[in-house]
PDB file of C-alpha atoms and ligand atoms in Angstrom:
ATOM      1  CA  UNK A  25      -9.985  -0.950 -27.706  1.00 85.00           C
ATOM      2  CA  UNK A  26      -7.537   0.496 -30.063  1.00 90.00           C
ATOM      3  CA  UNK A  27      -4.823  -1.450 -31.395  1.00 93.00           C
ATOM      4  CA  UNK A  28      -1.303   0.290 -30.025  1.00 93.00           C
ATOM      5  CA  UNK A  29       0.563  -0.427 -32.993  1.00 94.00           C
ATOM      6  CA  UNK A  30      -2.175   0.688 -36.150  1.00 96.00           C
ATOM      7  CA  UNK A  31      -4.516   2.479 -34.290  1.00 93.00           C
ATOM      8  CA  UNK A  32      -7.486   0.029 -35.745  1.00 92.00           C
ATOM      9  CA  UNK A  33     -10.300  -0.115 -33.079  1.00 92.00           C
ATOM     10  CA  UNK A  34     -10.540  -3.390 -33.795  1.00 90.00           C
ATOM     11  CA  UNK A  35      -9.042  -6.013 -31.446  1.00 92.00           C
ATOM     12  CA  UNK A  36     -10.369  -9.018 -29.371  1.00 93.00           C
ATOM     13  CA  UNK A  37      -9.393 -10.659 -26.253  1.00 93.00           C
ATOM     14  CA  UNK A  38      -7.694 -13.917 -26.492  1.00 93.00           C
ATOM     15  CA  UNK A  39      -6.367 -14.740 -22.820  1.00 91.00           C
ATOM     16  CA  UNK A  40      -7.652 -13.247 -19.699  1.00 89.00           C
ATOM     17  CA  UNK A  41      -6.014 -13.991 -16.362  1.00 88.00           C
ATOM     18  CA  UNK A  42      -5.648 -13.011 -13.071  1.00 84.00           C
ATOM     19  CA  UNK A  43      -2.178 -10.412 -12.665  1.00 81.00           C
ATOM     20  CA  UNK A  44       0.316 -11.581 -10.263  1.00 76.00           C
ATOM     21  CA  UNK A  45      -1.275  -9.056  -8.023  1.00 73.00           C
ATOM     22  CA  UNK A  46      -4.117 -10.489  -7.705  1.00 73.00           C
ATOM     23  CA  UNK A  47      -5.950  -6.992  -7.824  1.00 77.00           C
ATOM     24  CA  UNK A  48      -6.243  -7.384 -11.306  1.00 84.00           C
ATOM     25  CA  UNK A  49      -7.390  -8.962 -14.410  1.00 87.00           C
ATOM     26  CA  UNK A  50      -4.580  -9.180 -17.402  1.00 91.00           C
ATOM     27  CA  UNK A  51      -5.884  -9.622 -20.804  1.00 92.00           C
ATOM     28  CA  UNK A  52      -4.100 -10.731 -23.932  1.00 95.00           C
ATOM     29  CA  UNK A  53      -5.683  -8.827 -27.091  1.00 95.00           C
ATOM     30  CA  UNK A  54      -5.065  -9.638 -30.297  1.00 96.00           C
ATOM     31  CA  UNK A  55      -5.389  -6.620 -33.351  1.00 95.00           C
ATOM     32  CA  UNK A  56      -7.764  -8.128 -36.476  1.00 94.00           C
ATOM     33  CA  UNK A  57      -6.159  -5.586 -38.920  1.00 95.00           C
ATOM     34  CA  UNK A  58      -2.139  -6.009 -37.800  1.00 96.00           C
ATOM     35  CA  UNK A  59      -2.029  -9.318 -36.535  1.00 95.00           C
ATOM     36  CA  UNK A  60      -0.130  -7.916 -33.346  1.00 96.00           C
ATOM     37  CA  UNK A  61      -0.734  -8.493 -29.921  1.00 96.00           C
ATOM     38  CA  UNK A  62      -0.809  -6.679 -26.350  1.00 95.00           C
ATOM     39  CA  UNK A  63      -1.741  -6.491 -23.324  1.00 93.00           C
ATOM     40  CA  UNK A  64      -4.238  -4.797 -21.061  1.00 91.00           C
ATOM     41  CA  UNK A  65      -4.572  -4.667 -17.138  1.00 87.00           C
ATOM     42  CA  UNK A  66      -7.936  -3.714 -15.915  1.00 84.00           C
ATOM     43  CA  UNK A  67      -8.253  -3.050 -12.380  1.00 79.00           C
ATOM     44  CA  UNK A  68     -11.204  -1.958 -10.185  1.00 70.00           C
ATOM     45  CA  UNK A  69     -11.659   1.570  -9.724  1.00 65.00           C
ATOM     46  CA  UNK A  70     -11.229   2.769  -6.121  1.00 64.00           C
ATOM     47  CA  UNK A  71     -13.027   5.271  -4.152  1.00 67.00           C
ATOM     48  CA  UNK A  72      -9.695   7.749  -3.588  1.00 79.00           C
ATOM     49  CA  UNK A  73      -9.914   7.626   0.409  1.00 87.00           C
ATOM     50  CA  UNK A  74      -7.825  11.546   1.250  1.00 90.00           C
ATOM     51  CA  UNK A  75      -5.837  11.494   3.797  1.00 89.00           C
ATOM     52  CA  UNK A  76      -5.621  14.691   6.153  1.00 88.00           C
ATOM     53  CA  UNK A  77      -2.144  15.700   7.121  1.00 82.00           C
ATOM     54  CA  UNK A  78      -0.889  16.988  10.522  1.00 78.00           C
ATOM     55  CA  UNK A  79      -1.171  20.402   8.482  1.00 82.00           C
ATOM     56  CA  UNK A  80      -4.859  20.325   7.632  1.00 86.00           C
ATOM     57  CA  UNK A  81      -3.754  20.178   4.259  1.00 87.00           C
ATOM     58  CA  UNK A  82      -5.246  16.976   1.816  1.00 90.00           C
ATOM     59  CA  UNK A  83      -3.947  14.483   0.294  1.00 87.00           C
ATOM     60  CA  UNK A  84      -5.250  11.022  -1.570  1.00 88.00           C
ATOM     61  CA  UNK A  85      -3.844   8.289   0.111  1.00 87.00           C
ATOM     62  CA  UNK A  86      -1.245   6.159  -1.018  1.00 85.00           C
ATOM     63  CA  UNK A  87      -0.335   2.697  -0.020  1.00 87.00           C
ATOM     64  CA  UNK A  88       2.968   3.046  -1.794  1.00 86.00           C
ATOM     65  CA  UNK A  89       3.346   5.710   0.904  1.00 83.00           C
ATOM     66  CA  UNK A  90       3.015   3.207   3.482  1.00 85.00           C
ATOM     67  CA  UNK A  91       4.445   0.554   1.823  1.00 86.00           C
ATOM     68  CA  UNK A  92       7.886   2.694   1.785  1.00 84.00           C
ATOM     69  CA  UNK A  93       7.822   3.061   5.584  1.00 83.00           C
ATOM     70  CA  UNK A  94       7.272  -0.128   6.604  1.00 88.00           C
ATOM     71  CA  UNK A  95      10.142  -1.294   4.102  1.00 88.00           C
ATOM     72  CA  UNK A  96      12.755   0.908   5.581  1.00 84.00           C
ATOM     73  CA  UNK A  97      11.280  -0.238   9.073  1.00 86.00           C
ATOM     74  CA  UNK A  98      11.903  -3.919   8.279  1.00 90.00           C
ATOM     75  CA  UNK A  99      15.334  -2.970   6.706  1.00 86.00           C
ATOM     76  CA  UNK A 100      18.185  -5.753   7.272  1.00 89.00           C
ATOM     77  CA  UNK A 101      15.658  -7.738   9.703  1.00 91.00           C
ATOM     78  CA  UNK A 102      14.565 -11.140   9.550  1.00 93.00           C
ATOM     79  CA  UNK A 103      10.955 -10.158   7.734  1.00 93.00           C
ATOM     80  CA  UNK A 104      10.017 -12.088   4.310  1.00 93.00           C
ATOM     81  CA  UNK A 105       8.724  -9.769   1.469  1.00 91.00           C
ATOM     82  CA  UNK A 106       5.248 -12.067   1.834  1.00 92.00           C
ATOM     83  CA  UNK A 107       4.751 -10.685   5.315  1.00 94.00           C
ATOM     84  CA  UNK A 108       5.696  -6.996   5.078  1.00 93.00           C
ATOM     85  CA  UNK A 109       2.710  -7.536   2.091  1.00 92.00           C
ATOM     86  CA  UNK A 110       0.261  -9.390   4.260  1.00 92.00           C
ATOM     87  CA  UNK A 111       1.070  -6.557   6.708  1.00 94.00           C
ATOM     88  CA  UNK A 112       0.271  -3.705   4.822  1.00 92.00           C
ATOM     89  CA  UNK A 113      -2.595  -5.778   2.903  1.00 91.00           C
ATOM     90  CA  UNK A 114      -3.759  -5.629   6.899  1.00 92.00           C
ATOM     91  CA  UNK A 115      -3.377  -2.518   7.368  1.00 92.00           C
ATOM     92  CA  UNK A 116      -4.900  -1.658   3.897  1.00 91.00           C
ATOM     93  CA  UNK A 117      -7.793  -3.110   4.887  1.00 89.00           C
ATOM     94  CA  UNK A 118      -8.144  -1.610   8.014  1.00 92.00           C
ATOM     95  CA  UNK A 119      -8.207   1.319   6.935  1.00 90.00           C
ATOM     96  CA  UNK A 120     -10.623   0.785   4.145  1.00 86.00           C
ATOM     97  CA  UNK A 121     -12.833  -0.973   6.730  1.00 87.00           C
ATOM     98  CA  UNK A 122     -13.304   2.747   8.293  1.00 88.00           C
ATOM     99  CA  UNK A 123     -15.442   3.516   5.635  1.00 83.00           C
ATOM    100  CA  UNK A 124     -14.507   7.134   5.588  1.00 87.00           C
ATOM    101  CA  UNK A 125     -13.794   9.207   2.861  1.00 88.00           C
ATOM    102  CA  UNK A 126     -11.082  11.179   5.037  1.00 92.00           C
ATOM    103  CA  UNK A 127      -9.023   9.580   7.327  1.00 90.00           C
ATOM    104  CA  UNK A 128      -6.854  11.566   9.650  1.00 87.00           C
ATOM    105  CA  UNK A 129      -2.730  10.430   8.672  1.00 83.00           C
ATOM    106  CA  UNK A 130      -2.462   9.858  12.514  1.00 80.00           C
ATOM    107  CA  UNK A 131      -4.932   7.606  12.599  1.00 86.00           C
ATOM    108  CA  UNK A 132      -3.503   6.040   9.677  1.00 86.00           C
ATOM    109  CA  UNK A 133      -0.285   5.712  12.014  1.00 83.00           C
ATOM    110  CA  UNK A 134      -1.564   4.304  14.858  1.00 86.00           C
ATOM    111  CA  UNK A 135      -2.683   1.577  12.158  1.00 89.00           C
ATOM    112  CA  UNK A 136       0.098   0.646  10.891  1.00 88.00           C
ATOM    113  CA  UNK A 137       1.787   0.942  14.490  1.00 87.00           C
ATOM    114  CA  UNK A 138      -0.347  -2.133  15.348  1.00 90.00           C
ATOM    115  CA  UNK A 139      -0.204  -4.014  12.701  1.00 93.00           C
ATOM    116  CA  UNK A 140       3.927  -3.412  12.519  1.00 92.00           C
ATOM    117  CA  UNK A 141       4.245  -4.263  16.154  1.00 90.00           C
ATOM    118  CA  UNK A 142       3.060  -8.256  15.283  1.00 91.00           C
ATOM    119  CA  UNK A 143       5.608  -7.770  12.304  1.00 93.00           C
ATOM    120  CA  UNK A 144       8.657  -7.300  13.593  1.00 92.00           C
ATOM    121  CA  UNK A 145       9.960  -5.719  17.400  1.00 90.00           C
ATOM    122  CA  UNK A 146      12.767  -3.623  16.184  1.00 91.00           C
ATOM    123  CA  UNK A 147      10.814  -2.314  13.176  1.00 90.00           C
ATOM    124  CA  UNK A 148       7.892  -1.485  15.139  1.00 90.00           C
ATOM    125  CA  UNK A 149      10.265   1.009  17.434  1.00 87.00           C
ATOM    126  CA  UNK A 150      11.998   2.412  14.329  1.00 84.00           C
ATOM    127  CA  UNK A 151       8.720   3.347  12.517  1.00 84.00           C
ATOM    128  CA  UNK A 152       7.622   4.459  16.149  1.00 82.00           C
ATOM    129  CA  UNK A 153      10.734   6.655  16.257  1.00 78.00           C
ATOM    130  CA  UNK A 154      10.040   8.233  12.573  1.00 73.00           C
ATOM    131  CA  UNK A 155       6.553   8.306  12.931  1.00 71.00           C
ATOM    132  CA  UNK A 156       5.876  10.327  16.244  1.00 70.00           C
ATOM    133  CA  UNK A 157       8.655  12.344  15.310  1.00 65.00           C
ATOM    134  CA  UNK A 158      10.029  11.566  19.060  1.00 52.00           C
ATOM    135  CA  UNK A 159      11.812  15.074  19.916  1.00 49.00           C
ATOM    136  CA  UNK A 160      13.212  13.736  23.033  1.00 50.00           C
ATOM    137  CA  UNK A 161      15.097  10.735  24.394  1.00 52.00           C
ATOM    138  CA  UNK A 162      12.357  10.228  27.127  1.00 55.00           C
ATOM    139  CA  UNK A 163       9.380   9.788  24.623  1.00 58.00           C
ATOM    140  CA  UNK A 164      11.408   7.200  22.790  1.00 55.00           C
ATOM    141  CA  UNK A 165      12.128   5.342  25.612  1.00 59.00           C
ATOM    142  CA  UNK A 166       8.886   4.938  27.252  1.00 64.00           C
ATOM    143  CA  UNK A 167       7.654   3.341  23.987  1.00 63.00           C
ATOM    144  CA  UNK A 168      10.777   1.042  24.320  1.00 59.00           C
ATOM    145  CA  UNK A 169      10.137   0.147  27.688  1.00 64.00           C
ATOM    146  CA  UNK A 170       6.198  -0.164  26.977  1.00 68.00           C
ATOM    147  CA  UNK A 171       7.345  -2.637  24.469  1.00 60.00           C
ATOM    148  CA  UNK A 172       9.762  -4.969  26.839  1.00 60.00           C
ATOM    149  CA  UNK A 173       7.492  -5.363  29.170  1.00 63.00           C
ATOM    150  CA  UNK A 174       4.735  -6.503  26.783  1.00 56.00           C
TER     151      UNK A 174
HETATM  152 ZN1   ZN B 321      -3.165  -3.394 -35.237  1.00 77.08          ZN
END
């Protein structure tokens, strides 16, 4: 690997640990010509999974996508940052567990529906709310009541 700072292709590795993320390896390199240091992050490469919108049209999914939702779902409720991320790990990996390379987005939503619902009550309804794009009162409230009388 080249060296950032001279350009010399001619560095070694002289830490290598897991990143916080745990989804990753960080590696401290060390440049033989400069003396300088840096470091790398080298990460498994995913199969992209696409994800087909209510349109038809494509996209590649995106857990920060999801990640964003559930967030604002969980906003000013009593829900630690570890379990909105074992939630969406959850969901993650049940979506992964399909083993499709297209996944419909609503099926992606009734996902995260499920896992949300064990999260948190009032975030469930609000993603719920956002998520089936409730048009009317009536729609919004049988989900409410299906949910009380759980
Ligand atoms: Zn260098």
């Amino acid at each position: 690997m080249k060296c950032p700072f001279c350009s010399v292709d001619n560095t070694r590795v002289i830490d290598s640990r897991p990143a916080d993320d745990g989804d990753s390896i960080r590696r401290r390199r060390q440049c033989d010509a400069c003396g300088r240091r840096f470091t790398t992050y080298e990460k498994v490469e995913t199969i992209p999974l696409i994800v087909i919108k209510k349109d038809k049209n494509r996209e590649t999914y995106d857990r920060r996508k999801i990640e964003a939702g559930v967030i604002k779902s969980c906003h000013k409720r009593p829900v630690s940052a570890e379990a909105v991320t074992k939630c969406i790990d959850d969901i993650e990996n049940e979506i992964f567990n399909l083993e499709v390379k297209e996944v419909d987005s609503t099926q992606i939503g009734e996902i995260v529906m499920d896992k949300i619902k064990d999260l948190d009550q009032v975030a469930y309804v609000r993603f719920a709310s956002v998520y089936r794009e409730f048009k009317d009162v009536n729609t919004f409230m049988d989900e409410l009541t299906k949910l009380l009388s759980q």
